[in-house]
PDB file of C-alpha atoms in Angstrom:
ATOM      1  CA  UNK A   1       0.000   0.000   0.000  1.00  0.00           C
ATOM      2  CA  UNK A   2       1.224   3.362  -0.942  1.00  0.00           C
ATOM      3  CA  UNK A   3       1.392   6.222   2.081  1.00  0.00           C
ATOM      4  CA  UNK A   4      -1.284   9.209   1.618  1.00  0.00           C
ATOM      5  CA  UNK A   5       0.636  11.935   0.354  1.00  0.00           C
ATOM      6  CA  UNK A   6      -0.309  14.874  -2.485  1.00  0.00           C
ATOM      7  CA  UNK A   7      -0.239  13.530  -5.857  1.00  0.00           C
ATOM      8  CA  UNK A   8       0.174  15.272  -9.050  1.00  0.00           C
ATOM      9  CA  UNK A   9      -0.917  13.616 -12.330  1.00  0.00           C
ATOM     10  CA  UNK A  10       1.331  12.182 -13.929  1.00  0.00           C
ATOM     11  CA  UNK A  11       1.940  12.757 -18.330  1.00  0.00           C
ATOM     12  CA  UNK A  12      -0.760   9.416 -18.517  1.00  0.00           C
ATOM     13  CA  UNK A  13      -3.205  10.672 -16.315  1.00  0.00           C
ATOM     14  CA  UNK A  14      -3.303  14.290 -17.757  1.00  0.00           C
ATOM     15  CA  UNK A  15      -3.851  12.880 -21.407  1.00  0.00           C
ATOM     16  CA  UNK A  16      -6.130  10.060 -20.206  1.00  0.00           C
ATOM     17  CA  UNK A  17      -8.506  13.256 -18.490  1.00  0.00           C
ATOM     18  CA  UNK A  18      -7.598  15.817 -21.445  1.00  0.00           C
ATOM     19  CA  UNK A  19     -11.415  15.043 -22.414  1.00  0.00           C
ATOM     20  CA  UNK A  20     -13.160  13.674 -19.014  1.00  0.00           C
ATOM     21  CA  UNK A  21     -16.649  12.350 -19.220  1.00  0.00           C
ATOM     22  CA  UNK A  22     -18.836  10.395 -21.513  1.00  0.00           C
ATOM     23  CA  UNK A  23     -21.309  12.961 -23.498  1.00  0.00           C
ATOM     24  CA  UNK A  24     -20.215  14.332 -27.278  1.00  0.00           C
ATOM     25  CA  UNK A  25     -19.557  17.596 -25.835  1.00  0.00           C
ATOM     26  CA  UNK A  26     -17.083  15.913 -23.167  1.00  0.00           C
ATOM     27  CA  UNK A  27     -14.948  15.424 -26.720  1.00  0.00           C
ATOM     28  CA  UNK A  28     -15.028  18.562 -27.413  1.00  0.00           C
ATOM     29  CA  UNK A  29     -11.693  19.486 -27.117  1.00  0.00           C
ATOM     30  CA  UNK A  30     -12.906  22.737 -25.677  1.00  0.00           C
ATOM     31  CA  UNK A  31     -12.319  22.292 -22.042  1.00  0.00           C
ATOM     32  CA  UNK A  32      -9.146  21.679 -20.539  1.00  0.00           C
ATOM     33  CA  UNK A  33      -8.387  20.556 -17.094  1.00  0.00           C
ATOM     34  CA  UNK A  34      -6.155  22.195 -14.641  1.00  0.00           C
ATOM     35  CA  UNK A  35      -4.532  21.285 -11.212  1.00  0.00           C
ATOM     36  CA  UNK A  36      -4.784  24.439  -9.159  1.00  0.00           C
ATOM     37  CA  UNK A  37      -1.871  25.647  -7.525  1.00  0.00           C
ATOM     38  CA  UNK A  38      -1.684  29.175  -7.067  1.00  0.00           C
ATOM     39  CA  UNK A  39      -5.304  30.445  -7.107  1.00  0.00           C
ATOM     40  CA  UNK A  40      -5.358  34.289  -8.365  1.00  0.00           C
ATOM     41  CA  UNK A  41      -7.964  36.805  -7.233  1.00  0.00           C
ATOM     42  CA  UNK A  42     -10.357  35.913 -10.459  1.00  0.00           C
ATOM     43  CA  UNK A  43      -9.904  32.636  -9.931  1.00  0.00           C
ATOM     44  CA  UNK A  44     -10.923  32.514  -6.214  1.00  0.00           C
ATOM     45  CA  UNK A  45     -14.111  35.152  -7.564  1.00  0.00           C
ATOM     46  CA  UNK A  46     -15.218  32.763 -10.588  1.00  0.00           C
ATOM     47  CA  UNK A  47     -14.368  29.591  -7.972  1.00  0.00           C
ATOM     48  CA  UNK A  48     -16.943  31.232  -5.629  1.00  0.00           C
ATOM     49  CA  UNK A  49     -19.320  32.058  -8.139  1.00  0.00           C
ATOM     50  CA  UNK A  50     -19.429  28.452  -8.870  1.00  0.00           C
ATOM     51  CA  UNK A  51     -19.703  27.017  -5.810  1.00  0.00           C
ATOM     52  CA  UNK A  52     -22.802  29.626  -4.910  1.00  0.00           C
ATOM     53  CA  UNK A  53     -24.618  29.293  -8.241  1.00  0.00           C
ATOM     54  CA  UNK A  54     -24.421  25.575  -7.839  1.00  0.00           C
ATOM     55  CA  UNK A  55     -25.806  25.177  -4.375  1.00  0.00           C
ATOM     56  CA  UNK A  56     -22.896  24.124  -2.840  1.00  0.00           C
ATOM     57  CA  UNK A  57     -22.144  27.246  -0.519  1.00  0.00           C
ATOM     58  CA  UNK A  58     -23.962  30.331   0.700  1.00  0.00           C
ATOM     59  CA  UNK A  59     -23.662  33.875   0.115  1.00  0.00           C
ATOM     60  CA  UNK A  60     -20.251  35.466   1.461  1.00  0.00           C
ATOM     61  CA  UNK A  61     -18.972  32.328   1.735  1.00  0.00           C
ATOM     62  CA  UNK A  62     -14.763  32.419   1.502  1.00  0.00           C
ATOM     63  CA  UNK A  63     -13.920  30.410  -1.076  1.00  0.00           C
ATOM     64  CA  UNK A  64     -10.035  31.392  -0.811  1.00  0.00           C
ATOM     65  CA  UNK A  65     -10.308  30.046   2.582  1.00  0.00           C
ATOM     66  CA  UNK A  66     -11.490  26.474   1.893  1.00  0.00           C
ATOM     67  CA  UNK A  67      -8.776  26.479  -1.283  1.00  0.00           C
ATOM     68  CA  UNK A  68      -6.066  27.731   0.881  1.00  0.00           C
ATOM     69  CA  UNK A  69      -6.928  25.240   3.812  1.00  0.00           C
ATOM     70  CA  UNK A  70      -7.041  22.622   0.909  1.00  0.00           C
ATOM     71  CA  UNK A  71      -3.889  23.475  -1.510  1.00  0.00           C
ATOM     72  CA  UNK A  72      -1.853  24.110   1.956  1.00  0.00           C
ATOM     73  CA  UNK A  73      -2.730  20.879   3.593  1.00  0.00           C
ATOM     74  CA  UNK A  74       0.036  18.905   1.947  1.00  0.00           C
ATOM     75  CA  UNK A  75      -3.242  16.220   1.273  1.00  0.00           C
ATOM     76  CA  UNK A  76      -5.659  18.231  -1.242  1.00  0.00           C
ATOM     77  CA  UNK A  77      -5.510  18.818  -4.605  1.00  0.00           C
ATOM     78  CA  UNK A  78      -8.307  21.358  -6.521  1.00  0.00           C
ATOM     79  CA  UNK A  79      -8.957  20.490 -10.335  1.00  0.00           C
ATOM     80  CA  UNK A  80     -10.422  22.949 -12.461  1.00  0.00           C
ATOM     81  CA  UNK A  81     -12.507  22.283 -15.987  1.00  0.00           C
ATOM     82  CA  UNK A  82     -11.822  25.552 -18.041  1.00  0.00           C
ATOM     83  CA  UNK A  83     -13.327  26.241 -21.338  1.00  0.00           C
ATOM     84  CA  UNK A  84     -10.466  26.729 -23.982  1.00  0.00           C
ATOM     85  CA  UNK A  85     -11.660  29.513 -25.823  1.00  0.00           C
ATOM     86  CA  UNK A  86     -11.305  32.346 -22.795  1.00  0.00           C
ATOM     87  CA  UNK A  87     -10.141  30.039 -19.861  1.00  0.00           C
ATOM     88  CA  UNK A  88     -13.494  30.007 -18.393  1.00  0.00           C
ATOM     89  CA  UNK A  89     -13.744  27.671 -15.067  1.00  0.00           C
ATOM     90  CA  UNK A  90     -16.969  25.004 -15.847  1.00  0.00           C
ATOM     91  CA  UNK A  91     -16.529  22.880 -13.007  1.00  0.00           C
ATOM     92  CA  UNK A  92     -14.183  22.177  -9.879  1.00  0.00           C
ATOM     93  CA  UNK A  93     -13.583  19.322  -7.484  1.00  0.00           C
ATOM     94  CA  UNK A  94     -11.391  19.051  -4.762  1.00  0.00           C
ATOM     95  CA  UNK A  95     -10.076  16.156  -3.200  1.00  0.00           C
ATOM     96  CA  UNK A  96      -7.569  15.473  -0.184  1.00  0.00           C
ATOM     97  CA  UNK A  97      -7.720  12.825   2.750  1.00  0.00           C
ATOM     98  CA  UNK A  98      -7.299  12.374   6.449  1.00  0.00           C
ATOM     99  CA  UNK A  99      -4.891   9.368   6.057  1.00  0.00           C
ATOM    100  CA  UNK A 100      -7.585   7.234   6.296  1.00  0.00           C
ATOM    101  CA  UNK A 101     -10.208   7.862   3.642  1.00  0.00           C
ATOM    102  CA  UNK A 102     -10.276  10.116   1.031  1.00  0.00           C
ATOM    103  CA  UNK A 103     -13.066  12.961   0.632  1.00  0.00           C
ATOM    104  CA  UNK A 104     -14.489  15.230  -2.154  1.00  0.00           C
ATOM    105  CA  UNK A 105     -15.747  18.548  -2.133  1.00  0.00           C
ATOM    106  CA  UNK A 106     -16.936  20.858  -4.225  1.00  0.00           C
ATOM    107  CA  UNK A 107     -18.080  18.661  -7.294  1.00  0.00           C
ATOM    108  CA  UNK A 108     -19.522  21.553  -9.485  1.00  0.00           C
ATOM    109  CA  UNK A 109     -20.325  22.120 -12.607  1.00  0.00           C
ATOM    110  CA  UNK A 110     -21.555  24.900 -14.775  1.00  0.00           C
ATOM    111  CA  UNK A 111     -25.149  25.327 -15.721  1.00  0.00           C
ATOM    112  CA  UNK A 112     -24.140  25.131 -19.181  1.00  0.00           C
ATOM    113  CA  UNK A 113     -21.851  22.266 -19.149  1.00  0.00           C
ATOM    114  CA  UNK A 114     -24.266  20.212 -16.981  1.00  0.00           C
ATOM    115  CA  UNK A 115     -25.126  16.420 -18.999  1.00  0.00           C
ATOM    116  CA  UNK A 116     -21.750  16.549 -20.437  1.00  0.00           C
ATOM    117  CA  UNK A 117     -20.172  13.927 -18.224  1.00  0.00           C
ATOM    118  CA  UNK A 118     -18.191  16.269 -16.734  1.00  0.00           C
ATOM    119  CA  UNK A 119     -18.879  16.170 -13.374  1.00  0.00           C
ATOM    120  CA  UNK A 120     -18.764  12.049 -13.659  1.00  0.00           C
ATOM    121  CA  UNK A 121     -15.499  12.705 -15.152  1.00  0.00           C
ATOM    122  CA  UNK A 122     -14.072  14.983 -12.237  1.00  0.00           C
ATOM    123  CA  UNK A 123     -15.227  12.342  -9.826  1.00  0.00           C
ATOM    124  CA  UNK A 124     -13.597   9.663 -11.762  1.00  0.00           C
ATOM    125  CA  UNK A 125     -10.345  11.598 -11.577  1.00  0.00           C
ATOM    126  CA  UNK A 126     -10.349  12.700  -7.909  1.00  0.00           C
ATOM    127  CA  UNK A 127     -11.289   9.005  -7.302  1.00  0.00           C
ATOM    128  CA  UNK A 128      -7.871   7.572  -9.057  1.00  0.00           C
ATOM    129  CA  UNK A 129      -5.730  10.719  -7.468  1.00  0.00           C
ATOM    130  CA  UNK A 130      -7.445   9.170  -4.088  1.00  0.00           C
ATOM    131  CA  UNK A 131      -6.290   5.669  -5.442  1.00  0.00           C
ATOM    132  CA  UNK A 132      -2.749   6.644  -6.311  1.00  0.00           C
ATOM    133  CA  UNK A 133      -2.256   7.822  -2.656  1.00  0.00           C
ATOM    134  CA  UNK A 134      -3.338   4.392  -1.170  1.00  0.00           C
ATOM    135  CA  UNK A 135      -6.896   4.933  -0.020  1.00  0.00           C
ATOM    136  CA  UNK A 136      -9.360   2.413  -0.202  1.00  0.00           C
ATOM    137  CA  UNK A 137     -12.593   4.749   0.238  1.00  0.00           C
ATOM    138  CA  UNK A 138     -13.525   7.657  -0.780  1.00  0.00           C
ATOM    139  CA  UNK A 139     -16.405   9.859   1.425  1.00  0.00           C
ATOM    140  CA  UNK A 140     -18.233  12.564   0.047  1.00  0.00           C
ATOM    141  CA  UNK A 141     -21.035  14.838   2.308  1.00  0.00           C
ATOM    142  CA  UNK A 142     -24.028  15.732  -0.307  1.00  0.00           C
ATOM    143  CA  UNK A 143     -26.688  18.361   1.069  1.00  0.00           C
ATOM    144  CA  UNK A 144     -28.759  18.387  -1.971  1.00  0.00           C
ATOM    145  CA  UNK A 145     -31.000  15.592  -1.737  1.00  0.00           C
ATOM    146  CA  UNK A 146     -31.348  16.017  -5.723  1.00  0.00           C
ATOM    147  CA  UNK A 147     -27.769  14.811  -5.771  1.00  0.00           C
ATOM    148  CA  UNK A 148     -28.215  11.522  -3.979  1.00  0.00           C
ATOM    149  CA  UNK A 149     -28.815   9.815  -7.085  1.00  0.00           C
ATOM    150  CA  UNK A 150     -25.987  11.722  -8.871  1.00  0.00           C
ATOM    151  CA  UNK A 151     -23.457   9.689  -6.785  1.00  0.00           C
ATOM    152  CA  UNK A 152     -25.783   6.197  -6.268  1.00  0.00           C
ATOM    153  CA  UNK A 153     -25.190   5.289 -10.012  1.00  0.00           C
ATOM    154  CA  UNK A 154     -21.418   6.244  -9.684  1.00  0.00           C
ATOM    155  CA  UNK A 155     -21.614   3.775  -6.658  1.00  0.00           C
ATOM    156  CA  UNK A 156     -21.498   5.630  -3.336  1.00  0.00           C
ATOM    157  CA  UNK A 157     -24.059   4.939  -0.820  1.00  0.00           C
ATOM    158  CA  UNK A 158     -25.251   6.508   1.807  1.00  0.00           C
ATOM    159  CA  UNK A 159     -23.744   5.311   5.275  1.00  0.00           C
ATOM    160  CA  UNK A 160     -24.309   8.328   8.134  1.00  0.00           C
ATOM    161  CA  UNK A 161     -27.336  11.362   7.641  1.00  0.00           C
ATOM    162  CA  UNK A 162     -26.626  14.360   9.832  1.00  0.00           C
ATOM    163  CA  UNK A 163     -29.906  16.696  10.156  1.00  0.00           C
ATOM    164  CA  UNK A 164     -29.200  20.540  10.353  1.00  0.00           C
ATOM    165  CA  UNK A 165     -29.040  21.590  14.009  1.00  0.00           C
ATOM    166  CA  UNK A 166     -27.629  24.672  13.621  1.00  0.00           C
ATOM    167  CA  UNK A 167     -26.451  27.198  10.683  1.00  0.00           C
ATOM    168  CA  UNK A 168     -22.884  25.970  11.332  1.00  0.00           C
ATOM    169  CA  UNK A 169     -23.598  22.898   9.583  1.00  0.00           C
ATOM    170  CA  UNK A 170     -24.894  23.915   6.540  1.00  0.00           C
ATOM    171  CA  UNK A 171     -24.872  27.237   4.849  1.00  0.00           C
ATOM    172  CA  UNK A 172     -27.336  26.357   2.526  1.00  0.00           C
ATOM    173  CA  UNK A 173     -29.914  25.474   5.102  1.00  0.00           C
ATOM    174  CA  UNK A 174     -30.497  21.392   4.723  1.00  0.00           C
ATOM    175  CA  UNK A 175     -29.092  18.283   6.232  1.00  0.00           C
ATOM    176  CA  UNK A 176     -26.724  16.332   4.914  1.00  0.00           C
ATOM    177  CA  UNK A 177     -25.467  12.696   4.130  1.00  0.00           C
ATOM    178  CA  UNK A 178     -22.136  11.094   4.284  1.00  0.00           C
ATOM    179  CA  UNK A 179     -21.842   9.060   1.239  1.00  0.00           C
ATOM    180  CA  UNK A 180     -18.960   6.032   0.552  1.00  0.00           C
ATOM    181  CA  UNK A 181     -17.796   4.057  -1.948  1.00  0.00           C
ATOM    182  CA  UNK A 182     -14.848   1.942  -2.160  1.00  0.00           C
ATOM    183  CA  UNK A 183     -11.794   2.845  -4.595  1.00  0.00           C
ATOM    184  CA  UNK A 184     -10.206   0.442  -7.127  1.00  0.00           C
ATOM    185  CA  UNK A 185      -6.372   0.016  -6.072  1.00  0.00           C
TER     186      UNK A 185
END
């Protein structure tokens, strides 16, 4: 077994993911994807943006904070989608570990780019970077009840349901579910 540590992708994996997903746009060799390393100021505004407009955070949330916390970590990596004609971000996912399972956060995807298979495709790719590292599961927490079905045919299930207590837990307002599903080595 390998020790957890930050893995980059190698020559392989970048051209393997140079089109992720399964749709005829996700061959459109349109979008490119991107390990994030050093975030700018747009990026960290369009990031945001992202993240709000897809339901994953509230308003004011600091999105420079949870990539900082991530990128810094020495156990996170962020991967953007970015359209090729102006470099626009369509979708992020970020994925890091606690030496013991690996987690996702942040699976987004623009409205636009949504059916693609380009959020499968991000998952798929966090999932191996998980892999590389060692880990044998992967956890993500899903507070969109929508979504639950989103990761079910990717083949997470749902193992622990946390209700919303308090605004701490969720931003957005609902409970949430702990979802796992066990990585190919």
């Amino acid at each position: 077994m390998k020790t957890p540590g930050s893995p980059t992708l190698s020559p392989a994996d970048a051209a393997r993911y140079d089109a992720v997903g399964t749709g005829d746009k996700a061959k459109d060799p349109g979008v490119f994807l991107e390990r994030l390393q050093s975030p700018t100021t747009h990026d960290i505004a369009a990031i945001g943006d992202l993240w709000h407009k897809s339901g994953l955070t509230g308003p004011g949330h600091d999105a420079g904070r949870d990539l900082a916390t991530c990128l810094n970590s020495g156990r996170g990596s962020v991967i953007l989608a970015r359209t090729a004609k102006d470099a626009t971000i369509i979708g992020t996912i970020m994925a890091g570990h606690d030496g013991e399972s690996g987690w996702v956060h942040y699976l987004a995807v623009s409205h636009d780019a949504r059916g693609t298979g380009l959020g499968s495709g991000l998952l798929a790719l966090a999932e191996d970077i998980l892999a590389a590292t060692g880990l044998a599961v992967n956890k993500v927490t899903v507070t969109d009840p929508a979504v639950h079905d989103f990761y079910r045919k990717l083949g997470y299930e749902i193992v622990e349901t946390f209700p919303r207590t308090n605004t701490q837990i969720s931003e957005i307002g609902t409970d949430f579910v702990v979802m796992r599903k066990r990585l190919k080595s």
